[in-house]
mmCIF file of C-alpha atoms in Angstrom:
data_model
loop_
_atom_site.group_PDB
_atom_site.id
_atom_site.type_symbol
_atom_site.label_atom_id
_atom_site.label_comp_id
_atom_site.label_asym_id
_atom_site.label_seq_id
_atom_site.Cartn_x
_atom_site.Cartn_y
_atom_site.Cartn_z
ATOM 1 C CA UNK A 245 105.735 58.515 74.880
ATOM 2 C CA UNK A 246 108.620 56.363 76.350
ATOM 3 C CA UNK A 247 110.576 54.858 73.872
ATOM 4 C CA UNK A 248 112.268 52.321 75.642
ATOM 5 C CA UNK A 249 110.688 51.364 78.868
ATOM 6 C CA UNK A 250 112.241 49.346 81.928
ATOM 7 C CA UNK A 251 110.863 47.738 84.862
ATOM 8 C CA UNK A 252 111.395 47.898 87.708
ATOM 9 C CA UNK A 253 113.894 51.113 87.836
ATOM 10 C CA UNK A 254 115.297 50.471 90.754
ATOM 11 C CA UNK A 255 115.728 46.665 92.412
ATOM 12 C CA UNK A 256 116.832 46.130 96.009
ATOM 13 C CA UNK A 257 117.318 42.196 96.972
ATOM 14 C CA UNK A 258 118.804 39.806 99.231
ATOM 15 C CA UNK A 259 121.216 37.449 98.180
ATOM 16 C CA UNK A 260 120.150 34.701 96.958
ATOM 17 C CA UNK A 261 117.203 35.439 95.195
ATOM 18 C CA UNK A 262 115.802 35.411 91.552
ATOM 19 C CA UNK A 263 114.410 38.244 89.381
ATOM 20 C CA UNK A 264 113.458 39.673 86.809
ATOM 21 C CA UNK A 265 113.680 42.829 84.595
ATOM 22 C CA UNK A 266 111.296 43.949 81.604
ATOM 23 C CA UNK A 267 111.884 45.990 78.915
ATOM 24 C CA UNK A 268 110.048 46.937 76.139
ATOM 25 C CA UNK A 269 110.562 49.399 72.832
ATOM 26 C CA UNK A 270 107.917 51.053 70.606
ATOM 27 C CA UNK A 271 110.663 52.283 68.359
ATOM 28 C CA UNK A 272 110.067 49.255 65.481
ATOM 29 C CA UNK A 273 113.717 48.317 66.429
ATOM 30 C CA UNK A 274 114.601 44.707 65.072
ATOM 31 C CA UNK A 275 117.639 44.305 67.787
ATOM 32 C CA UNK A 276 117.590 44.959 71.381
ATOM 33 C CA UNK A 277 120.504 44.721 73.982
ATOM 34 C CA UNK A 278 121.206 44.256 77.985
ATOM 35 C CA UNK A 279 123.926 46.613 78.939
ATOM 36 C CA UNK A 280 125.494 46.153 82.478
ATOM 37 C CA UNK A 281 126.970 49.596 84.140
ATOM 38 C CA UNK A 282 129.016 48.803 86.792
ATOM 39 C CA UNK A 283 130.152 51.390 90.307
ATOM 40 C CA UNK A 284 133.075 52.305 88.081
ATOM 41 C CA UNK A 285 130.478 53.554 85.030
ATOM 42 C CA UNK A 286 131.957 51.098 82.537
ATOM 43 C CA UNK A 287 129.529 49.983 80.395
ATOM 44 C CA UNK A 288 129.271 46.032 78.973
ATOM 45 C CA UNK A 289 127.390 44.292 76.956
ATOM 46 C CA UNK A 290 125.512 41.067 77.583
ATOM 47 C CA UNK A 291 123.151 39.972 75.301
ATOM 48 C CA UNK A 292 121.694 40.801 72.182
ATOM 49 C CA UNK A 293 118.587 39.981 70.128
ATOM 50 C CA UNK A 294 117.898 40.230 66.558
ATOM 51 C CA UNK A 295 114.120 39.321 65.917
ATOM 52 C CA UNK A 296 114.057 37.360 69.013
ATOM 53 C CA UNK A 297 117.230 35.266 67.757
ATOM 54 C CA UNK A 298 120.150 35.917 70.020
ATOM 55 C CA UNK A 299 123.691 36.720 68.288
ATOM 56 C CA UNK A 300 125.135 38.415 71.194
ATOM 57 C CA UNK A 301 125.999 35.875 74.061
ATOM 58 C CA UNK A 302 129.151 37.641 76.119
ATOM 59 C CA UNK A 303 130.701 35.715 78.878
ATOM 60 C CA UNK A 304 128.317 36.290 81.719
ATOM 61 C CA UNK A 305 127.520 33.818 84.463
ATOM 62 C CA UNK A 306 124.591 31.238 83.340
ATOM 63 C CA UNK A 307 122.658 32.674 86.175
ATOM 64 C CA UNK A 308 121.920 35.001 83.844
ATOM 65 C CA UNK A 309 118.907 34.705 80.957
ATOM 66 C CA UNK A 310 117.425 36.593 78.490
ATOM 67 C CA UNK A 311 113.889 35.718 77.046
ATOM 68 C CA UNK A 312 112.874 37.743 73.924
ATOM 69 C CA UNK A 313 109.002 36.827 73.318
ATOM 70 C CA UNK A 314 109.112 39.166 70.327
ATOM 71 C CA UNK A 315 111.289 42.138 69.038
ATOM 72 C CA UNK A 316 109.931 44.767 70.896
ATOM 73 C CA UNK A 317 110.076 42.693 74.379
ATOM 74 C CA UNK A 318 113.874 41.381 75.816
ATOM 75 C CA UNK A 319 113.476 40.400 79.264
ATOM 76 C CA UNK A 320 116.326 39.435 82.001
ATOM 77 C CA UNK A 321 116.037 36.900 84.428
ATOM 78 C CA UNK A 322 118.456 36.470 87.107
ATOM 79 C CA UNK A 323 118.748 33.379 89.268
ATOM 80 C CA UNK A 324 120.566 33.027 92.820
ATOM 81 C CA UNK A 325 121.421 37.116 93.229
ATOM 82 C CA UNK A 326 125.040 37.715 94.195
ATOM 83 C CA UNK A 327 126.205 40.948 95.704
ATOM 84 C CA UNK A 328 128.373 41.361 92.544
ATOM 85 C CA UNK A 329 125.191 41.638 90.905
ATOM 86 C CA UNK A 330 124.369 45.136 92.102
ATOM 87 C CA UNK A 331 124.464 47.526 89.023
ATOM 88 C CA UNK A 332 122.578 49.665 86.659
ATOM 89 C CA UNK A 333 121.285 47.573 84.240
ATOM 90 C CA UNK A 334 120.319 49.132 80.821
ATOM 91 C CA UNK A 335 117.936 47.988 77.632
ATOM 92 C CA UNK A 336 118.908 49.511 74.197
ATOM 93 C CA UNK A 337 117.256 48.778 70.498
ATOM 94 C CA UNK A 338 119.090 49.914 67.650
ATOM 95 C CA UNK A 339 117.190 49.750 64.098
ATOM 96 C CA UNK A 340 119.325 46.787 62.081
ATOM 97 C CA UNK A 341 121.617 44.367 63.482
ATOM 98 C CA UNK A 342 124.909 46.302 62.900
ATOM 99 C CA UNK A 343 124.053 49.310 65.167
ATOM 100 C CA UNK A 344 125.255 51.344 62.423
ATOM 101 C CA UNK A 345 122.053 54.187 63.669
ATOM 102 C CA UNK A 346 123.536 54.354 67.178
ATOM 103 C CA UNK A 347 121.318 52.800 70.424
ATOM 104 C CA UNK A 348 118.380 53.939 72.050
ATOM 105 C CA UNK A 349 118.574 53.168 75.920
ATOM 106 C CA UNK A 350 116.108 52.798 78.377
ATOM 107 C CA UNK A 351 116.552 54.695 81.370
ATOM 108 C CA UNK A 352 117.979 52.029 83.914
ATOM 109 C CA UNK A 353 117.329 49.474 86.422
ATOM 110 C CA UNK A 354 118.992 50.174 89.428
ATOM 111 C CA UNK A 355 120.074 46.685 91.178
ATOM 112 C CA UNK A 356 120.952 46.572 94.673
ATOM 113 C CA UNK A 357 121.699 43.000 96.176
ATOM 114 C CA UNK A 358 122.173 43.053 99.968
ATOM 115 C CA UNK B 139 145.147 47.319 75.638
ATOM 116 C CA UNK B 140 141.946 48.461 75.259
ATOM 117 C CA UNK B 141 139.671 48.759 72.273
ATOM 118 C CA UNK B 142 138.499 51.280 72.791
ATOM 119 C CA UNK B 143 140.396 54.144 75.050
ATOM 120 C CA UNK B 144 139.252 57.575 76.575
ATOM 121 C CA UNK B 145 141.544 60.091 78.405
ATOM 122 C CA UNK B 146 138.849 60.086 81.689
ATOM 123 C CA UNK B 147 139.215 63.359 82.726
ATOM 124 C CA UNK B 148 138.076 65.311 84.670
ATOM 125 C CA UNK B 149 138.553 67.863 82.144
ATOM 126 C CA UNK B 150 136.874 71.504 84.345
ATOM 127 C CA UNK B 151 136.482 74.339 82.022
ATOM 128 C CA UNK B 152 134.753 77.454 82.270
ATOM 129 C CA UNK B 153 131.364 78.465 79.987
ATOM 130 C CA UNK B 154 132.334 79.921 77.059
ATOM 131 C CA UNK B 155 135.877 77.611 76.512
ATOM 132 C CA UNK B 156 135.943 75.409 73.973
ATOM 133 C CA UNK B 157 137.040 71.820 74.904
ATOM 134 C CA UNK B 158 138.518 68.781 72.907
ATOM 135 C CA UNK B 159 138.056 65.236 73.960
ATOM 136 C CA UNK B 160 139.682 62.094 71.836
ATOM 137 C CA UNK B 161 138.765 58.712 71.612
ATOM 138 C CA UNK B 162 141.856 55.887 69.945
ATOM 139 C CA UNK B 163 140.641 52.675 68.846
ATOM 140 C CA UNK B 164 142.361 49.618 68.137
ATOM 141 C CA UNK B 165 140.252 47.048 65.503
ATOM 142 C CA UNK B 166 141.270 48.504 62.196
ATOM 143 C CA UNK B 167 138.287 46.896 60.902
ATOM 144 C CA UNK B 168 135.936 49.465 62.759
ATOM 145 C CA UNK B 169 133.252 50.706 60.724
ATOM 146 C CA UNK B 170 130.669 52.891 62.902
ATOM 147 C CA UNK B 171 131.628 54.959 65.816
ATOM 148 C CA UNK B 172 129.281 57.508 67.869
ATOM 149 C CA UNK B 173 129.668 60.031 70.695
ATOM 150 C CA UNK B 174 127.317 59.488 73.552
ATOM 151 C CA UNK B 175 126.539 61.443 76.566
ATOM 152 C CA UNK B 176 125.548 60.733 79.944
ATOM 153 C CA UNK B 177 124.271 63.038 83.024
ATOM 154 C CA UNK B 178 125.078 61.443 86.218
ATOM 155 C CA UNK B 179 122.634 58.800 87.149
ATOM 156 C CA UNK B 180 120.747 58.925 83.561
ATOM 157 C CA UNK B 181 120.991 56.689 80.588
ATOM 158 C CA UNK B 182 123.380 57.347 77.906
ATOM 159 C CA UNK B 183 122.091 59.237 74.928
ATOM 160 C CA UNK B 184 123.459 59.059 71.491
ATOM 161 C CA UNK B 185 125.003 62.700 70.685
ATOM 162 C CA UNK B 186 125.989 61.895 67.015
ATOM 163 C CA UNK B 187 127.642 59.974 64.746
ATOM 164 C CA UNK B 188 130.840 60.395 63.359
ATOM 165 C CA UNK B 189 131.580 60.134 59.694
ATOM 166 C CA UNK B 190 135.093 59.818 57.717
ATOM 167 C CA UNK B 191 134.222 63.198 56.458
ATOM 168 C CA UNK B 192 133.323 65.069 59.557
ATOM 169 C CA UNK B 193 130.301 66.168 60.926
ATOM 170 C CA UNK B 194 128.797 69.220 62.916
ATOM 171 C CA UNK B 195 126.120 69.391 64.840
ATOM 172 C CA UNK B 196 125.548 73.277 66.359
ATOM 173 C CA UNK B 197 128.424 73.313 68.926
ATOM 174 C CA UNK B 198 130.087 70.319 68.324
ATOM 175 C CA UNK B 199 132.208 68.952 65.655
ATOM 176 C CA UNK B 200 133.113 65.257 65.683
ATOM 177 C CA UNK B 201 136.041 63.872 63.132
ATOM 178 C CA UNK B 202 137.374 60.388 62.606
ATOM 179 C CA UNK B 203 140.938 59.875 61.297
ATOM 180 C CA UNK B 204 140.869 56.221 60.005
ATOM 181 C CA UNK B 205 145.225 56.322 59.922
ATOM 182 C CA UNK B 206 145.448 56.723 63.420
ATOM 183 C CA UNK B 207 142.529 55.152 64.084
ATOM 184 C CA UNK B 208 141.308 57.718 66.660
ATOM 185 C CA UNK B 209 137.562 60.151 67.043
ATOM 186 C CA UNK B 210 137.284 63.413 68.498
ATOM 187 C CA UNK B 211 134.724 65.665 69.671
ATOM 188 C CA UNK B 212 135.290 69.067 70.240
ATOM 189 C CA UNK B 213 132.532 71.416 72.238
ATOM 190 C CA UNK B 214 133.189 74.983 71.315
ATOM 191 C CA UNK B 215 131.410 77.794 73.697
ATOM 192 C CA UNK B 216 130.957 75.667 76.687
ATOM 193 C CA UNK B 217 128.018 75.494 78.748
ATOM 194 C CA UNK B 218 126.758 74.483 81.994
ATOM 195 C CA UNK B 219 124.431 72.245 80.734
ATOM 196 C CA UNK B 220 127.360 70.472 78.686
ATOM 197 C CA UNK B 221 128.794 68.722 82.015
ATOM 198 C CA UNK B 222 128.360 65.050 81.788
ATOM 199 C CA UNK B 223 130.322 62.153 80.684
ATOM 200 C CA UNK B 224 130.958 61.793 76.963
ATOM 201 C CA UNK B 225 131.359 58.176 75.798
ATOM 202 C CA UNK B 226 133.198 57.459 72.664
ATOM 203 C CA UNK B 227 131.456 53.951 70.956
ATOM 204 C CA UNK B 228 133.090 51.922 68.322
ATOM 205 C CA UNK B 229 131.478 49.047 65.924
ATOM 206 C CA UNK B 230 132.813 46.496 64.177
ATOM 207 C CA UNK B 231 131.011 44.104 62.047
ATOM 208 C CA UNK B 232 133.632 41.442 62.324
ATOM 209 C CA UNK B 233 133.099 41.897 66.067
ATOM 210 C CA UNK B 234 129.700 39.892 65.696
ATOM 211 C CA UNK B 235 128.098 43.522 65.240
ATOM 212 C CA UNK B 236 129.671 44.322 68.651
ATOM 213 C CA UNK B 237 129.671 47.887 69.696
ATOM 214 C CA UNK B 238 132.331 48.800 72.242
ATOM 215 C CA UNK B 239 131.960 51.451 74.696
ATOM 216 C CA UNK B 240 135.048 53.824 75.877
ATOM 217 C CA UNK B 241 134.893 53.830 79.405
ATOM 218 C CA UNK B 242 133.902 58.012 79.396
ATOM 219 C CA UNK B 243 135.300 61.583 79.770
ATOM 220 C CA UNK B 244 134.011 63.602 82.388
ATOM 221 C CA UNK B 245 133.215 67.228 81.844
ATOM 222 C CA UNK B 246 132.471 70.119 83.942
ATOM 223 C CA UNK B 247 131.385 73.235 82.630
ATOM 224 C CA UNK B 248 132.268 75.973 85.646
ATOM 225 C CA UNK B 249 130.668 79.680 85.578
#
């Protein structure tokens, strides 16, 4: 009984291309997040939603967008794939806008642009 | 400087040892702050919370001194299964609810 789903978990692309990730939570979580995890493990944030409205906007390139139909669903679309893309890329939900009850992550998309 | 800095290790120990990781932060203003863990090639997955009081949890004891603004973790009787990288996470709610991640200490837990 996955908490926090993603799909696809892993990603392999050419350059150039646009796609998308899914994620989904059955937690009741009101905020979810897109994490990025780069080759050198450090871990950034994104973009956050709150009840489908997004307060967390970091500076990422515009190639880059979230959809969140409704709190349980944040999706990530990503337009014109660059090999600096190529990452994990990791969902959370956290109960509460403040994160003050920690994150709960999904278990990766692997993204490999070639 | 970072917000958020981790001594990156690799800290090796063998089972049994008991092992002491810290975690300084720099927003004075920070208000939640968490130990994480994460097995290679996994997801990171909260461990606990710290509070201003301390907290244990089995093996491992987390503390937060607000003064010096730094977290610690320690791990006491080591084991295998305790090798991964532990990930000190800091919130601020003047940060626009921003949680910052350390950037990890690795451990490995030797027979």
């Amino acid at each position: 009984d996955t908490a926090v789903s993603q799909t696809p978990k892993y990603l392999v692309t050419q350059m150039g291309n646009d796609k998308s990730i899914k994620c989904e939570q059955n937690l009741g979580h009101d905020t979810m997040y897109w994490y990025k995890q780069d080759s050198k493990k450090f871990l950034k944030i994104m973009f956050s939603y709150n009840n489908k409205e997004l307060i967390i906007n970091e500076t990422v390139p515009n190639r880059f967008s979230p959809k969140s139909p409704d709190k349980a669903h944040l999706n990530l679309h990503i337009n014109s794939l660059e090999l600096g893309d190529s990452a994990v890329y990791f969902c959370a939900s956290s109960q509460g806008r403040r994160e003050s009850y920690g994150y709960t992550f999904g278990s990766g998309t692997r993204l490999t642009v070639v | 400087r970072k917000e958020v800095e981790q001594d990156p290790g690799p800290f090796n120990v063998p089972e049994g040892a008991t092992v002491a990781f810290n975690c300084t932060y720099s927003n004075s203003a920070s208000q939640s702050f968490f130990w994480y863990r994460q097995d290679c090639r996994k997801e990171p997955k909260l461990l606990m919370s710290v509070y201003s009081s301390g907290n244990e949890d089995g093996r491992f004891t987390a503390q937060l001194n607000r003064a010096s603004q730094y977290i610690s973790l320690l791990i006491r009787d080591s084991k295998l299964s305790d090798s991964a990288t532990y990930l000190c996470v800091v919130n601020s709610w003047t940060n626009a609810g921003k949680s910052t991640f350390g950037d990890g200490t690795t451990l490995t837990v030797k027979p």
